Short mmCIF file of N, CA and C in Angstrom, two decimals:
data_model
loop_
_atom_site.label_atom_id
_atom_site.label_comp_id
_atom_site.label_asym_id
_atom_site.label_seq_id
_atom_site.Cartn_x
_atom_site.Cartn_y
_atom_site.Cartn_z
N ASN A 1 65.87 64.28 -71.22
CA ASN A 1 65.07 64.84 -72.30
C ASN A 1 65.03 66.36 -72.21
N ASP A 2 65.01 67.02 -73.35
CA ASP A 2 65.02 68.48 -73.41
C ASP A 2 63.65 69.08 -73.17
N ASN A 3 62.58 68.29 -73.37
CA ASN A 3 61.23 68.84 -73.32
C ASN A 3 60.67 68.98 -71.91
N GLY A 4 61.33 68.47 -70.90
CA GLY A 4 60.89 68.63 -69.52
C GLY A 4 59.96 67.54 -69.01
N TYR A 5 59.58 66.59 -69.87
CA TYR A 5 58.67 65.54 -69.44
C TYR A 5 59.38 64.31 -68.88
N GLY A 6 60.70 64.25 -69.02
CA GLY A 6 61.44 63.11 -68.50
C GLY A 6 61.06 61.81 -69.20
N ASP A 7 61.07 60.72 -68.44
CA ASP A 7 60.74 59.41 -68.99
C ASP A 7 59.25 59.24 -69.26
N CYS A 8 58.43 60.12 -68.71
CA CYS A 8 56.98 59.99 -68.88
C CYS A 8 56.58 60.06 -70.35
N GLU A 9 57.25 60.90 -71.12
CA GLU A 9 56.87 61.02 -72.53
C GLU A 9 57.09 59.68 -73.25
N TYR A 10 58.21 59.04 -72.98
CA TYR A 10 58.49 57.75 -73.61
C TYR A 10 57.46 56.70 -73.19
N LEU A 11 57.15 56.66 -71.90
CA LEU A 11 56.20 55.66 -71.41
C LEU A 11 54.78 55.90 -71.92
N LEU A 12 54.35 57.16 -71.92
CA LEU A 12 52.97 57.44 -72.32
C LEU A 12 52.76 57.35 -73.83
N ARG A 13 53.83 57.35 -74.60
CA ARG A 13 53.70 57.20 -76.04
C ARG A 13 53.98 55.77 -76.52
N ALA A 14 54.26 54.87 -75.58
CA ALA A 14 54.58 53.49 -75.93
C ALA A 14 53.39 52.80 -76.59
N ARG A 15 53.67 52.07 -77.67
CA ARG A 15 52.62 51.35 -78.40
C ARG A 15 53.10 49.94 -78.67
N GLY A 16 52.15 49.05 -78.89
CA GLY A 16 52.50 47.67 -79.19
C GLY A 16 51.27 46.80 -79.20
N THR A 17 51.49 45.50 -79.18
CA THR A 17 50.40 44.52 -79.20
C THR A 17 49.94 44.28 -77.77
N THR A 18 48.64 44.41 -77.55
CA THR A 18 48.09 44.22 -76.21
C THR A 18 47.93 42.73 -75.91
N ALA A 19 47.51 42.41 -74.69
CA ALA A 19 47.37 41.03 -74.26
C ALA A 19 46.30 40.29 -75.06
N ASP A 20 45.27 41.01 -75.55
CA ASP A 20 44.22 40.35 -76.31
C ASP A 20 44.51 40.31 -77.81
N GLY A 21 45.73 40.69 -78.21
CA GLY A 21 46.16 40.52 -79.60
C GLY A 21 45.97 41.73 -80.50
N GLU A 22 45.43 42.83 -80.01
CA GLU A 22 45.25 44.01 -80.85
C GLU A 22 46.60 44.69 -81.05
N GLU A 23 46.92 44.96 -82.32
CA GLU A 23 48.22 45.56 -82.63
C GLU A 23 48.14 47.08 -82.64
N ASN A 24 49.29 47.71 -82.45
CA ASN A 24 49.47 49.15 -82.49
C ASN A 24 48.52 49.88 -81.54
N GLN A 25 48.45 49.42 -80.30
CA GLN A 25 47.62 50.05 -79.28
C GLN A 25 48.51 50.72 -78.25
N GLN A 26 48.01 51.80 -77.64
CA GLN A 26 48.75 52.47 -76.58
C GLN A 26 48.78 51.59 -75.34
N TYR A 27 49.98 51.47 -74.75
CA TYR A 27 50.07 50.73 -73.49
C TYR A 27 49.43 51.51 -72.35
N TYR A 28 49.57 52.82 -72.37
CA TYR A 28 49.00 53.69 -71.35
C TYR A 28 48.15 54.75 -72.05
N PRO A 29 46.88 54.43 -72.36
CA PRO A 29 46.05 55.38 -73.10
C PRO A 29 45.90 56.71 -72.36
N ASN A 30 46.22 57.79 -73.06
CA ASN A 30 46.14 59.12 -72.45
C ASN A 30 45.79 60.18 -73.48
N SER A 31 45.26 59.81 -74.61
CA SER A 31 44.88 60.72 -75.69
C SER A 31 46.06 61.54 -76.18
N ASN A 32 47.26 61.00 -76.06
CA ASN A 32 48.50 61.68 -76.48
C ASN A 32 48.67 63.04 -75.82
N ALA A 33 48.17 63.19 -74.62
CA ALA A 33 48.26 64.47 -73.92
C ALA A 33 49.29 64.38 -72.79
N MET A 34 50.27 65.24 -72.84
CA MET A 34 51.22 65.38 -71.75
C MET A 34 50.75 66.58 -70.94
N LEU A 35 50.28 66.35 -69.73
CA LEU A 35 49.64 67.43 -68.98
C LEU A 35 50.62 68.29 -68.20
N LEU A 36 51.55 67.68 -67.48
CA LEU A 36 52.46 68.43 -66.63
C LEU A 36 53.90 68.02 -66.89
N THR A 37 54.78 69.00 -66.88
CA THR A 37 56.21 68.68 -66.99
C THR A 37 56.71 68.26 -65.61
N VAL A 38 57.93 67.75 -65.56
CA VAL A 38 58.53 67.35 -64.29
C VAL A 38 58.66 68.57 -63.38
N PHE A 39 59.07 69.69 -63.93
CA PHE A 39 59.22 70.92 -63.13
C PHE A 39 57.89 71.35 -62.54
N GLN A 40 56.82 71.27 -63.33
CA GLN A 40 55.49 71.66 -62.84
C GLN A 40 55.04 70.74 -61.70
N THR A 41 55.31 69.45 -61.81
CA THR A 41 54.91 68.54 -60.74
C THR A 41 55.71 68.81 -59.47
N GLN A 42 56.99 69.19 -59.62
CA GLN A 42 57.78 69.52 -58.44
C GLN A 42 57.24 70.78 -57.76
N ILE A 43 56.82 71.76 -58.54
CA ILE A 43 56.24 72.98 -57.97
C ILE A 43 54.95 72.66 -57.22
N ILE A 44 54.12 71.80 -57.79
CA ILE A 44 52.87 71.41 -57.12
C ILE A 44 53.17 70.66 -55.82
N GLU A 45 54.16 69.77 -55.87
CA GLU A 45 54.52 69.04 -54.65
C GLU A 45 55.06 69.99 -53.59
N LEU A 46 55.87 70.96 -53.99
CA LEU A 46 56.38 71.94 -53.02
C LEU A 46 55.24 72.74 -52.41
N ALA A 47 54.25 73.10 -53.23
CA ALA A 47 53.09 73.84 -52.71
C ALA A 47 52.33 73.01 -51.68
N CYS A 48 52.15 71.73 -51.96
CA CYS A 48 51.46 70.85 -51.00
C CYS A 48 52.28 70.70 -49.72
N LEU A 49 53.59 70.61 -49.85
CA LEU A 49 54.44 70.49 -48.67
C LEU A 49 54.40 71.76 -47.83
N VAL A 50 54.32 72.91 -48.48
CA VAL A 50 54.21 74.17 -47.75
C VAL A 50 52.90 74.20 -46.96
N VAL A 51 51.81 73.72 -47.56
CA VAL A 51 50.52 73.67 -46.85
C VAL A 51 50.62 72.77 -45.63
N ILE A 52 51.26 71.62 -45.76
CA ILE A 52 51.42 70.70 -44.63
C ILE A 52 52.31 71.33 -43.56
N CYS A 53 53.37 72.02 -43.97
CA CYS A 53 54.25 72.71 -43.01
C CYS A 53 53.48 73.79 -42.25
N ILE A 54 52.65 74.54 -42.95
CA ILE A 54 51.84 75.57 -42.30
C ILE A 54 50.87 74.93 -41.31
N TYR A 55 50.28 73.80 -41.69
CA TYR A 55 49.37 73.09 -40.79
C TYR A 55 50.10 72.67 -39.52
N LEU A 56 51.31 72.11 -39.67
CA LEU A 56 52.06 71.69 -38.49
C LEU A 56 52.48 72.90 -37.65
N LEU A 57 52.78 74.00 -38.29
CA LEU A 57 53.13 75.22 -37.56
C LEU A 57 51.92 75.72 -36.76
N VAL A 58 50.73 75.63 -37.34
CA VAL A 58 49.51 76.02 -36.62
C VAL A 58 49.29 75.08 -35.44
N ARG A 59 49.54 73.79 -35.62
CA ARG A 59 49.42 72.84 -34.51
C ARG A 59 50.42 73.16 -33.41
N PHE A 60 51.64 73.55 -33.82
CA PHE A 60 52.67 73.94 -32.86
C PHE A 60 52.23 75.21 -32.12
N ALA A 61 51.63 76.14 -32.84
CA ALA A 61 51.13 77.37 -32.22
C ALA A 61 49.98 77.06 -31.25
N ASP A 62 49.16 76.06 -31.59
CA ASP A 62 48.07 75.66 -30.72
C ASP A 62 48.61 75.14 -29.38
N ASP A 63 49.80 74.56 -29.40
CA ASP A 63 50.44 74.10 -28.18
C ASP A 63 51.28 75.20 -27.53
N GLY A 64 51.12 76.43 -27.98
CA GLY A 64 51.79 77.57 -27.37
C GLY A 64 53.27 77.68 -27.71
N PHE A 65 53.68 77.08 -28.81
CA PHE A 65 55.09 77.05 -29.22
C PHE A 65 55.98 76.46 -28.12
N VAL A 66 55.42 75.54 -27.35
CA VAL A 66 56.17 74.85 -26.31
C VAL A 66 56.50 73.45 -26.82
N PRO A 67 57.79 73.18 -27.06
CA PRO A 67 58.15 71.88 -27.64
C PRO A 67 57.71 70.68 -26.81
N ARG A 68 57.73 70.80 -25.47
CA ARG A 68 57.35 69.63 -24.67
C ARG A 68 55.86 69.31 -24.79
N LEU A 69 55.04 70.30 -25.17
CA LEU A 69 53.62 70.03 -25.42
C LEU A 69 53.41 69.48 -26.82
N PHE A 70 54.14 70.04 -27.80
CA PHE A 70 54.00 69.55 -29.18
C PHE A 70 54.53 68.13 -29.32
N PHE A 71 55.62 67.86 -28.62
CA PHE A 71 56.21 66.51 -28.62
C PHE A 71 55.88 65.81 -27.30
N PHE A 72 54.61 65.86 -26.92
CA PHE A 72 54.17 65.24 -25.68
C PHE A 72 54.48 63.75 -25.72
N PRO A 73 54.99 63.17 -24.62
CA PRO A 73 55.37 61.75 -24.62
C PRO A 73 54.20 60.86 -25.05
N GLY A 74 54.55 59.83 -25.77
CA GLY A 74 53.56 58.87 -26.24
C GLY A 74 53.44 58.90 -27.75
N GLN A 75 52.25 58.57 -28.20
CA GLN A 75 52.01 58.47 -29.65
C GLN A 75 52.14 59.83 -30.34
N LYS A 76 51.75 60.89 -29.65
CA LYS A 76 51.83 62.23 -30.24
C LYS A 76 53.27 62.59 -30.57
N ARG A 77 54.22 62.25 -29.69
CA ARG A 77 55.64 62.54 -29.94
C ARG A 77 56.13 61.83 -31.19
N TRP A 78 55.82 60.55 -31.30
CA TRP A 78 56.29 59.78 -32.46
C TRP A 78 55.65 60.28 -33.75
N ARG A 79 54.36 60.60 -33.68
CA ARG A 79 53.66 61.06 -34.88
C ARG A 79 54.23 62.40 -35.36
N HIS A 80 54.40 63.35 -34.47
CA HIS A 80 54.93 64.66 -34.87
C HIS A 80 56.39 64.56 -35.32
N THR A 81 57.17 63.74 -34.65
CA THR A 81 58.57 63.55 -35.07
C THR A 81 58.62 62.94 -36.46
N LEU A 82 57.81 61.93 -36.71
CA LEU A 82 57.78 61.29 -38.03
C LEU A 82 57.29 62.26 -39.09
N GLN A 83 56.28 63.05 -38.78
CA GLN A 83 55.78 64.03 -39.75
C GLN A 83 56.86 65.03 -40.13
N ILE A 84 57.58 65.54 -39.15
CA ILE A 84 58.64 66.52 -39.43
C ILE A 84 59.78 65.86 -40.21
N TRP A 85 60.15 64.65 -39.82
CA TRP A 85 61.23 63.95 -40.52
C TRP A 85 60.86 63.69 -41.98
N VAL A 86 59.63 63.25 -42.22
CA VAL A 86 59.19 62.98 -43.59
C VAL A 86 59.10 64.27 -44.39
N LEU A 87 58.59 65.34 -43.79
CA LEU A 87 58.53 66.62 -44.50
C LEU A 87 59.92 67.11 -44.90
N VAL A 88 60.87 67.02 -43.98
CA VAL A 88 62.24 67.44 -44.30
C VAL A 88 62.81 66.56 -45.42
N SER A 89 62.55 65.26 -45.37
CA SER A 89 63.03 64.35 -46.41
C SER A 89 62.40 64.67 -47.77
N LEU A 90 61.10 64.94 -47.77
CA LEU A 90 60.42 65.29 -49.03
C LEU A 90 60.93 66.60 -49.59
N LEU A 91 61.12 67.59 -48.73
CA LEU A 91 61.64 68.87 -49.19
C LEU A 91 63.06 68.72 -49.74
N ALA A 92 63.90 67.99 -49.02
CA ALA A 92 65.28 67.79 -49.48
C ALA A 92 65.31 67.03 -50.79
N GLY A 93 64.50 66.00 -50.91
CA GLY A 93 64.46 65.23 -52.15
C GLY A 93 63.94 66.05 -53.31
N ASN A 94 62.94 66.84 -53.06
CA ASN A 94 62.35 67.65 -54.13
C ASN A 94 63.29 68.76 -54.57
N LEU A 95 63.94 69.42 -53.63
CA LEU A 95 64.83 70.52 -53.97
C LEU A 95 66.13 70.04 -54.61
N SER A 96 66.59 68.84 -54.24
CA SER A 96 67.83 68.32 -54.80
C SER A 96 67.61 67.54 -56.10
N GLY A 97 66.35 67.23 -56.42
CA GLY A 97 66.05 66.47 -57.63
C GLY A 97 66.08 64.97 -57.42
N GLY A 98 66.39 64.53 -56.22
CA GLY A 98 66.41 63.09 -55.92
C GLY A 98 65.06 62.65 -55.40
N THR A 99 64.14 62.40 -56.29
CA THR A 99 62.76 62.08 -55.89
C THR A 99 62.45 60.59 -55.94
N LYS A 100 63.47 59.78 -55.82
CA LYS A 100 63.28 58.33 -55.93
C LYS A 100 62.37 57.78 -54.83
N PHE A 101 62.51 58.28 -53.61
CA PHE A 101 61.75 57.76 -52.48
C PHE A 101 60.51 58.59 -52.16
N ASN A 102 60.24 59.63 -52.94
CA ASN A 102 59.11 60.50 -52.65
C ASN A 102 57.76 59.79 -52.64
N PRO A 103 57.46 58.86 -53.55
CA PRO A 103 56.16 58.18 -53.46
C PRO A 103 55.96 57.45 -52.13
N LEU A 104 57.00 56.79 -51.64
CA LEU A 104 56.90 56.10 -50.35
C LEU A 104 56.73 57.10 -49.22
N LEU A 105 57.49 58.19 -49.28
CA LEU A 105 57.39 59.20 -48.23
C LEU A 105 56.03 59.90 -48.24
N ARG A 106 55.44 60.07 -49.43
CA ARG A 106 54.10 60.67 -49.50
C ARG A 106 53.07 59.78 -48.81
N MET A 107 53.18 58.47 -49.02
CA MET A 107 52.24 57.55 -48.35
C MET A 107 52.47 57.58 -46.84
N LEU A 108 53.73 57.71 -46.43
CA LEU A 108 54.06 57.74 -45.01
C LEU A 108 53.49 59.01 -44.35
N ILE A 109 53.62 60.15 -45.01
CA ILE A 109 53.07 61.39 -44.44
C ILE A 109 51.55 61.32 -44.38
N LEU A 110 50.92 60.69 -45.36
CA LEU A 110 49.47 60.51 -45.32
C LEU A 110 49.08 59.62 -44.15
N GLY A 111 49.83 58.55 -43.94
CA GLY A 111 49.54 57.63 -42.84
C GLY A 111 49.68 58.27 -41.47
N THR A 112 50.55 59.29 -41.35
CA THR A 112 50.71 59.94 -40.05
C THR A 112 49.54 60.86 -39.72
N PHE A 113 48.73 61.21 -40.71
CA PHE A 113 47.58 62.06 -40.46
C PHE A 113 46.27 61.28 -40.35
N LEU A 114 46.22 60.03 -40.80
CA LEU A 114 44.99 59.24 -40.77
C LEU A 114 44.94 58.38 -39.51
N ARG A 115 44.10 58.76 -38.58
CA ARG A 115 44.01 58.03 -37.30
C ARG A 115 43.50 56.61 -37.48
N SER A 116 42.52 56.42 -38.36
CA SER A 116 41.98 55.07 -38.55
C SER A 116 43.05 54.15 -39.13
N PHE A 117 43.87 54.66 -40.04
CA PHE A 117 44.98 53.86 -40.58
C PHE A 117 45.95 53.48 -39.48
N GLN A 118 46.24 54.41 -38.58
CA GLN A 118 47.17 54.13 -37.48
C GLN A 118 46.62 53.05 -36.56
N ARG A 119 45.31 53.11 -36.26
CA ARG A 119 44.70 52.08 -35.42
C ARG A 119 44.81 50.71 -36.09
N GLU A 120 44.51 50.64 -37.38
CA GLU A 120 44.59 49.36 -38.10
C GLU A 120 46.02 48.84 -38.14
N LEU A 121 46.98 49.74 -38.36
CA LEU A 121 48.38 49.33 -38.41
C LEU A 121 48.84 48.78 -37.07
N TRP A 122 48.48 49.46 -35.97
CA TRP A 122 48.88 48.96 -34.65
C TRP A 122 48.22 47.63 -34.34
N THR A 123 46.96 47.45 -34.75
CA THR A 123 46.29 46.16 -34.55
C THR A 123 47.02 45.06 -35.31
N PHE A 124 47.41 45.37 -36.55
CA PHE A 124 48.14 44.39 -37.37
C PHE A 124 49.50 44.07 -36.74
N LEU A 125 50.21 45.09 -36.28
CA LEU A 125 51.52 44.86 -35.68
C LEU A 125 51.43 44.08 -34.37
N LYS A 126 50.36 44.30 -33.59
CA LYS A 126 50.17 43.53 -32.36
C LYS A 126 49.84 42.07 -32.66
N MET A 127 49.24 41.83 -33.82
CA MET A 127 48.82 40.48 -34.19
C MET A 127 50.00 39.63 -34.69
N ILE A 128 51.04 40.25 -35.20
CA ILE A 128 52.16 39.50 -35.78
C ILE A 128 52.81 38.54 -34.79
N PRO A 129 53.13 38.96 -33.54
CA PRO A 129 53.76 37.99 -32.63
C PRO A 129 52.90 36.76 -32.37
N GLN A 130 51.59 36.91 -32.38
CA GLN A 130 50.71 35.77 -32.15
C GLN A 130 50.67 34.84 -33.36
N MET A 131 51.00 35.38 -34.53
CA MET A 131 50.93 34.59 -35.76
C MET A 131 52.30 34.12 -36.23
N ILE A 132 53.35 34.38 -35.47
CA ILE A 132 54.71 34.11 -35.94
C ILE A 132 54.93 32.62 -36.20
N LEU A 133 54.36 31.75 -35.40
CA LEU A 133 54.53 30.31 -35.60
C LEU A 133 53.90 29.87 -36.92
N VAL A 134 52.67 30.32 -37.15
CA VAL A 134 51.97 29.95 -38.38
C VAL A 134 52.70 30.52 -39.60
N LEU A 135 53.14 31.76 -39.50
CA LEU A 135 53.85 32.39 -40.62
C LEU A 135 55.19 31.73 -40.90
N SER A 136 55.89 31.30 -39.84
CA SER A 136 57.18 30.62 -40.06
C SER A 136 56.97 29.25 -40.70
N ILE A 137 55.94 28.53 -40.30
CA ILE A 137 55.65 27.24 -40.93
C ILE A 137 55.28 27.44 -42.40
N LEU A 138 54.48 28.46 -42.68
CA LEU A 138 54.11 28.77 -44.05
C LEU A 138 55.35 29.14 -44.87
N ALA A 139 56.27 29.90 -44.30
CA ALA A 139 57.50 30.27 -45.00
C ALA A 139 58.35 29.04 -45.31
N VAL A 140 58.44 28.12 -44.36
CA VAL A 140 59.22 26.89 -44.59
C VAL A 140 58.60 26.08 -45.72
N ILE A 141 57.27 25.98 -45.74
CA ILE A 141 56.59 25.23 -46.80
C ILE A 141 56.83 25.88 -48.16
N VAL A 142 56.72 27.20 -48.23
CA VAL A 142 56.93 27.90 -49.50
C VAL A 142 58.36 27.72 -49.98
N VAL A 143 59.33 27.87 -49.08
CA VAL A 143 60.74 27.71 -49.46
C VAL A 143 61.00 26.27 -49.91
N PHE A 144 60.43 25.30 -49.20
CA PHE A 144 60.64 23.90 -49.59
C PHE A 144 60.08 23.62 -50.98
N TYR A 145 58.85 24.05 -51.23
CA TYR A 145 58.26 23.78 -52.55
C TYR A 145 58.96 24.57 -53.66
N ALA A 146 59.45 25.74 -53.35
CA ALA A 146 60.22 26.50 -54.35
C ALA A 146 61.51 25.75 -54.68
N TRP A 147 62.20 25.29 -53.64
CA TRP A 147 63.43 24.52 -53.85
C TRP A 147 63.13 23.22 -54.61
N PHE A 148 62.07 22.54 -54.22
CA PHE A 148 61.69 21.29 -54.87
C PHE A 148 61.36 21.51 -56.34
N GLY A 149 60.65 22.61 -56.64
CA GLY A 149 60.32 22.93 -58.03
C GLY A 149 61.57 23.22 -58.86
N VAL A 150 62.54 23.89 -58.27
CA VAL A 150 63.79 24.19 -58.98
C VAL A 150 64.56 22.91 -59.25
N VAL A 151 64.61 22.03 -58.27
CA VAL A 151 65.36 20.77 -58.43
C VAL A 151 64.72 19.89 -59.50
N ILE A 152 63.40 19.78 -59.50
CA ILE A 152 62.73 18.89 -60.44
C ILE A 152 62.79 19.46 -61.87
N PHE A 153 62.62 20.75 -62.03
CA PHE A 153 62.56 21.30 -63.38
C PHE A 153 63.88 21.94 -63.74
#
């Protein structure tokens, strides 16, 4: 599109019959307002990434610019490595225009900063081996009934 809004303009102007039968209604009500162009959103994302990069640089400075302290063995090493990897991926995607994976990477960078999320994730991951038998039996039942439903109908 020439106007800079990309596919958003088409989606936000879409109209049709809603689920309750009302005709000529907006699928995504937005008062016909296009707020930001694709270029503007990329600039905002770059600004946020610069803030995160500066924060990590300050953390690195807090460790005296010593890599073995910043990447201290254990959870801190993995967290900082993942943060840097995700930041580089987001910057590369944003600068090259390939923003397909950016929403997933944004959630990942958020997860690397939220300690409570990390605790919950590790608890969940530790629980999976204990539940593998139950989950495998459930998977077999679901696959069987799916196959049975296909055969019958």
